[in-house]
Amino acid sequence: RNLRGQRFLPGVRSADERRAVESQVVQILSSMEGILQGEYLPLHGSDSYPARPGGMSDTEEARLHEAGLLFEEPDAPVLVSSGYAMDWPDARGVFVDHDQNIALYINELDHVRVNAVDKSSASRPKAMFERVFRVLNAMEANLDSLGSGFAQNPRLGYLGSDPALLGSCMIASVAIQIPLLSMKPEFRTLCQQLKLQAQVFPCQEFGVQ
């Protein structure tokens, strides 16, 4: 989601604009008791949030990374040249609930990205969907009370930085851990053949996979 009246990333060309988005979003999330209870952790090295100068600690960073709730600095040439990495990591962070079931990325590729994680043995996509939209609906109500809201168009739906996601601006994905297979040299070739995406994540038993 993106805030109405604010330039989308990567069109934001000043640190002040990005910090204004961070301040407004964190203020709203911090007031959503009963819907979302957690804390905001600016990325390590960010000095934009007065309550946490220098951003999250190394320990907090490792904890979020292990839980799969941390985003990385973009390194793809198209993202870097577009300006997504400008002033990194300033005014970027993660608001995570106490149970680490839901995390909101601030100023990653859009103003806000809500991530719901279900690591139970029995998949519950409906519950995850409802959890995400409870947060989004509460955020939108708070934004409306401030005379703002999420950017949307009557014809196109919700607006995001990725044109492919116009409308719902939603992605659903499933991740599986296959550490033994992923250590084989032909693993990435196999993923490409199956049209799957391989990602790096920490694993206590097998190291980084």
Coordinates of C-alpha atoms in Angstrom, one line a residue:
R1 CA 0.0 0.0 0.0
N2 CA 1.0 3.6 -0.6
L3 CA -0.2 6.8 1.1
R4 CA -2.4 9.1 -0.9
G5 CA -0.7 12.5 -1.5
Q6 CA 2.8 11.1 -1.1
R7 CA 5.1 10.3 -4.0
F8 CA 5.6 6.6 -4.5
L9 CA 9.0 4.9 -4.3
P10 CA 11.3 5.2 -6.1
G11 CA 10.0 8.7 -7.0
V12 CA 10.8 9.9 -3.5
R13 CA 13.9 12.0 -4.1
S14 CA 14.5 13.4 -0.6
A15 CA 15.2 11.9 2.8
D16 CA 12.6 14.3 4.3
E17 CA 9.8 12.8 2.2
R18 CA 10.7 9.3 3.1
R19 CA 10.9 10.2 6.8
A20 CA 7.5 11.8 6.6
V21 CA 6.0 8.5 5.4
E22 CA 7.9 6.6 8.1
S23 CA 6.7 8.9 10.9
Q24 CA 3.0 8.8 9.8
V25 CA 2.9 5.1 9.3
V26 CA 4.6 4.3 12.6
Q27 CA 2.4 6.7 14.5
I28 CA -0.7 4.9 13.1
L29 CA 0.6 1.4 13.8
S30 CA 1.6 2.3 17.3
S31 CA -1.9 3.4 18.1
M32 CA -3.6 0.2 16.9
E33 CA -4.1 -1.5 20.2
G34 CA -6.2 -4.6 20.0
I35 CA -5.5 -5.0 16.3
L36 CA -1.7 -4.9 16.2
Q37 CA 0.6 -4.9 19.2
G38 CA 4.3 -4.8 18.6
E39 CA 7.2 -2.5 18.1
Y40 CA 8.9 -0.6 15.3
L41 CA 12.5 -1.5 14.5
P42 CA 14.3 0.8 12.0
L43 CA 16.9 -1.0 9.9
H44 CA 20.3 -1.2 11.5
G45 CA 22.2 2.1 10.8
S46 CA 19.1 4.3 10.3
D47 CA 18.9 7.5 12.4
S48 CA 15.5 8.7 11.2
Y49 CA 13.4 7.4 14.1
P50 CA 14.2 9.4 17.3
A51 CA 13.1 6.6 19.6
R52 CA 15.7 4.2 18.1
P53 CA 18.8 6.2 17.0
G54 CA 21.0 3.8 15.0
G55 CA 18.1 1.5 14.3
M56 CA 17.8 -2.1 15.5
S57 CA 20.6 -3.9 17.3
D58 CA 22.6 -6.7 15.8
T59 CA 20.7 -9.2 18.0
E60 CA 17.3 -7.9 16.8
E61 CA 18.5 -8.0 13.2
A62 CA 19.5 -11.6 13.5
R63 CA 16.2 -12.5 15.2
L64 CA 14.1 -11.0 12.4
H65 CA 16.4 -12.5 9.7
E66 CA 16.0 -15.9 11.3
A67 CA 12.2 -15.5 11.4
G68 CA 12.1 -14.4 7.7
L69 CA 10.8 -11.0 8.6
L70 CA 13.6 -8.7 7.4
F71 CA 14.1 -7.2 4.0
E72 CA 17.4 -6.6 2.4
E73 CA 18.9 -3.7 0.6
P74 CA 18.1 -4.1 -3.1
D75 CA 21.1 -5.0 -5.3
A76 CA 19.4 -5.8 -8.6
P77 CA 20.7 -3.2 -11.2
V78 CA 17.2 -2.2 -12.2
L79 CA 16.1 -1.4 -8.6
V80 CA 19.4 0.4 -7.7
S81 CA 19.4 2.5 -10.9
S82 CA 15.7 3.4 -10.3
G83 CA 16.5 4.8 -6.9
Y84 CA 15.1 2.2 -4.5
A85 CA 18.4 2.1 -2.6
M86 CA 18.8 5.8 -2.2
D87 CA 19.9 6.9 1.3
W88 CA 19.7 3.3 2.5
P89 CA 18.9 2.4 5.2
D90 CA 17.5 5.8 6.3
A91 CA 13.7 5.8 7.1
R92 CA 13.2 2.1 6.5
G93 CA 12.2 -0.5 9.0
V94 CA 10.0 -3.3 10.2
F95 CA 7.0 -3.1 12.5
V96 CA 6.6 -6.6 14.0
D97 CA 4.0 -7.9 16.3
H98 CA 5.0 -9.6 19.6
D99 CA 4.2 -13.1 18.2
Q100 CA 6.2 -12.5 15.0
N101 CA 3.2 -13.6 13.0
I102 CA 2.8 -10.3 11.1
A103 CA 5.4 -7.7 10.0
L104 CA 5.0 -4.5 8.1
Y105 CA 7.8 -3.3 5.9
I106 CA 8.1 0.5 5.8
N107 CA 9.7 2.2 2.7
E108 CA 11.0 -1.0 1.2
L109 CA 9.5 -1.0 -2.4
D110 CA 6.2 0.7 -1.4
H111 CA 5.3 2.9 1.6
V112 CA 3.9 -0.1 3.5
R113 CA 4.0 -3.9 2.8
V114 CA 2.1 -6.2 5.2
N115 CA 3.5 -9.7 5.6
A116 CA 1.6 -12.4 7.4
V117 CA 3.5 -15.6 8.1
D118 CA 2.1 -19.0 8.9
K119 CA 4.7 -21.5 10.0
S120 CA 2.2 -24.1 11.4
S121 CA 2.1 -27.6 10.1
A122 CA -1.5 -27.0 8.9
S123 CA -1.8 -24.2 6.4
R124 CA -4.4 -21.6 7.2
P125 CA -4.5 -19.2 4.2
K126 CA -8.0 -17.8 5.1
A127 CA -6.8 -16.9 8.6
M128 CA -3.7 -15.2 7.2
F129 CA -5.8 -13.3 4.7
E130 CA -8.2 -12.1 7.5
R131 CA -5.2 -11.1 9.7
V132 CA -3.7 -8.9 6.9
F133 CA -7.0 -7.1 6.1
R134 CA -7.8 -6.5 9.8
V135 CA -4.5 -4.5 9.9
L136 CA -5.1 -2.8 6.5
N137 CA -8.7 -1.8 7.4
A138 CA -7.6 -0.4 10.8
M139 CA -4.8 1.5 9.1
E140 CA -7.2 2.9 6.5
A141 CA -9.7 4.0 9.2
N142 CA -6.9 5.8 11.0
L143 CA -5.6 7.4 7.8
D144 CA -9.2 8.6 6.9
S145 CA -9.5 10.3 10.3
L146 CA -6.3 12.3 9.4
G147 CA -7.7 13.2 6.0
S148 CA -5.5 10.8 4.2
G149 CA -5.8 7.2 3.0
F150 CA -4.3 4.6 0.7
A151 CA -3.7 5.6 -2.9
Q152 CA -6.3 4.0 -5.2
N153 CA -8.0 4.7 -8.5
P154 CA -11.7 3.9 -9.2
R155 CA -10.8 2.0 -12.4
L156 CA -7.4 0.5 -11.5
G157 CA -7.9 -0.2 -7.8
Y158 CA -5.0 0.1 -5.3
L159 CA -1.9 1.7 -6.7
G160 CA 1.6 0.5 -6.1
S161 CA 5.1 0.9 -7.5
D162 CA 4.8 -2.4 -9.5
P163 CA 2.3 -2.0 -12.3
A164 CA 1.9 -5.8 -12.4
L165 CA 0.2 -5.6 -9.0
L166 CA -2.3 -2.8 -9.7
G167 CA -5.7 -3.6 -8.3
S168 CA -5.2 -5.8 -5.3
C169 CA -1.5 -5.0 -4.7
M170 CA -1.3 -8.4 -3.1
I171 CA 1.1 -11.4 -3.4
A172 CA 0.5 -14.8 -2.0
S173 CA 3.4 -17.2 -1.8
V174 CA 4.4 -20.5 -0.2
A175 CA 8.0 -21.3 0.8
I176 CA 9.5 -24.8 1.6
Q177 CA 12.8 -25.6 3.1
I178 CA 14.8 -28.3 1.3
P179 CA 18.3 -27.9 2.7
L180 CA 19.8 -31.2 1.4
L181 CA 18.7 -30.6 -2.2
S182 CA 19.6 -26.9 -2.0
M183 CA 23.3 -27.9 -1.4
K184 CA 23.6 -29.6 -4.7
P185 CA 25.3 -27.5 -7.5
E186 CA 22.4 -28.0 -9.9
F187 CA 19.8 -26.7 -7.4
R188 CA 19.3 -23.3 -9.0
T189 CA 19.1 -24.8 -12.5
L190 CA 16.4 -27.1 -11.2
C191 CA 14.5 -24.2 -9.7
Q192 CA 14.6 -22.4 -13.0
Q193 CA 13.2 -25.5 -14.8
L194 CA 10.4 -25.7 -12.3
K195 CA 9.7 -22.0 -12.4
L196 CA 10.5 -21.6 -8.7
Q197 CA 12.5 -18.9 -6.9
A198 CA 15.4 -19.8 -4.6
Q199 CA 16.0 -17.4 -1.7
V200 CA 18.7 -17.3 0.9
F201 CA 17.6 -17.7 4.6
P202 CA 19.4 -18.7 7.8
C203 CA 19.0 -22.2 9.1
Q204 CA 20.4 -23.2 12.5
E205 CA 20.9 -26.8 11.6
F206 CA 22.4 -26.4 8.1
G207 CA 23.8 -22.9 8.1
V208 CA 22.8 -20.3 5.5
Q209 CA 20.9 -21.9 2.6

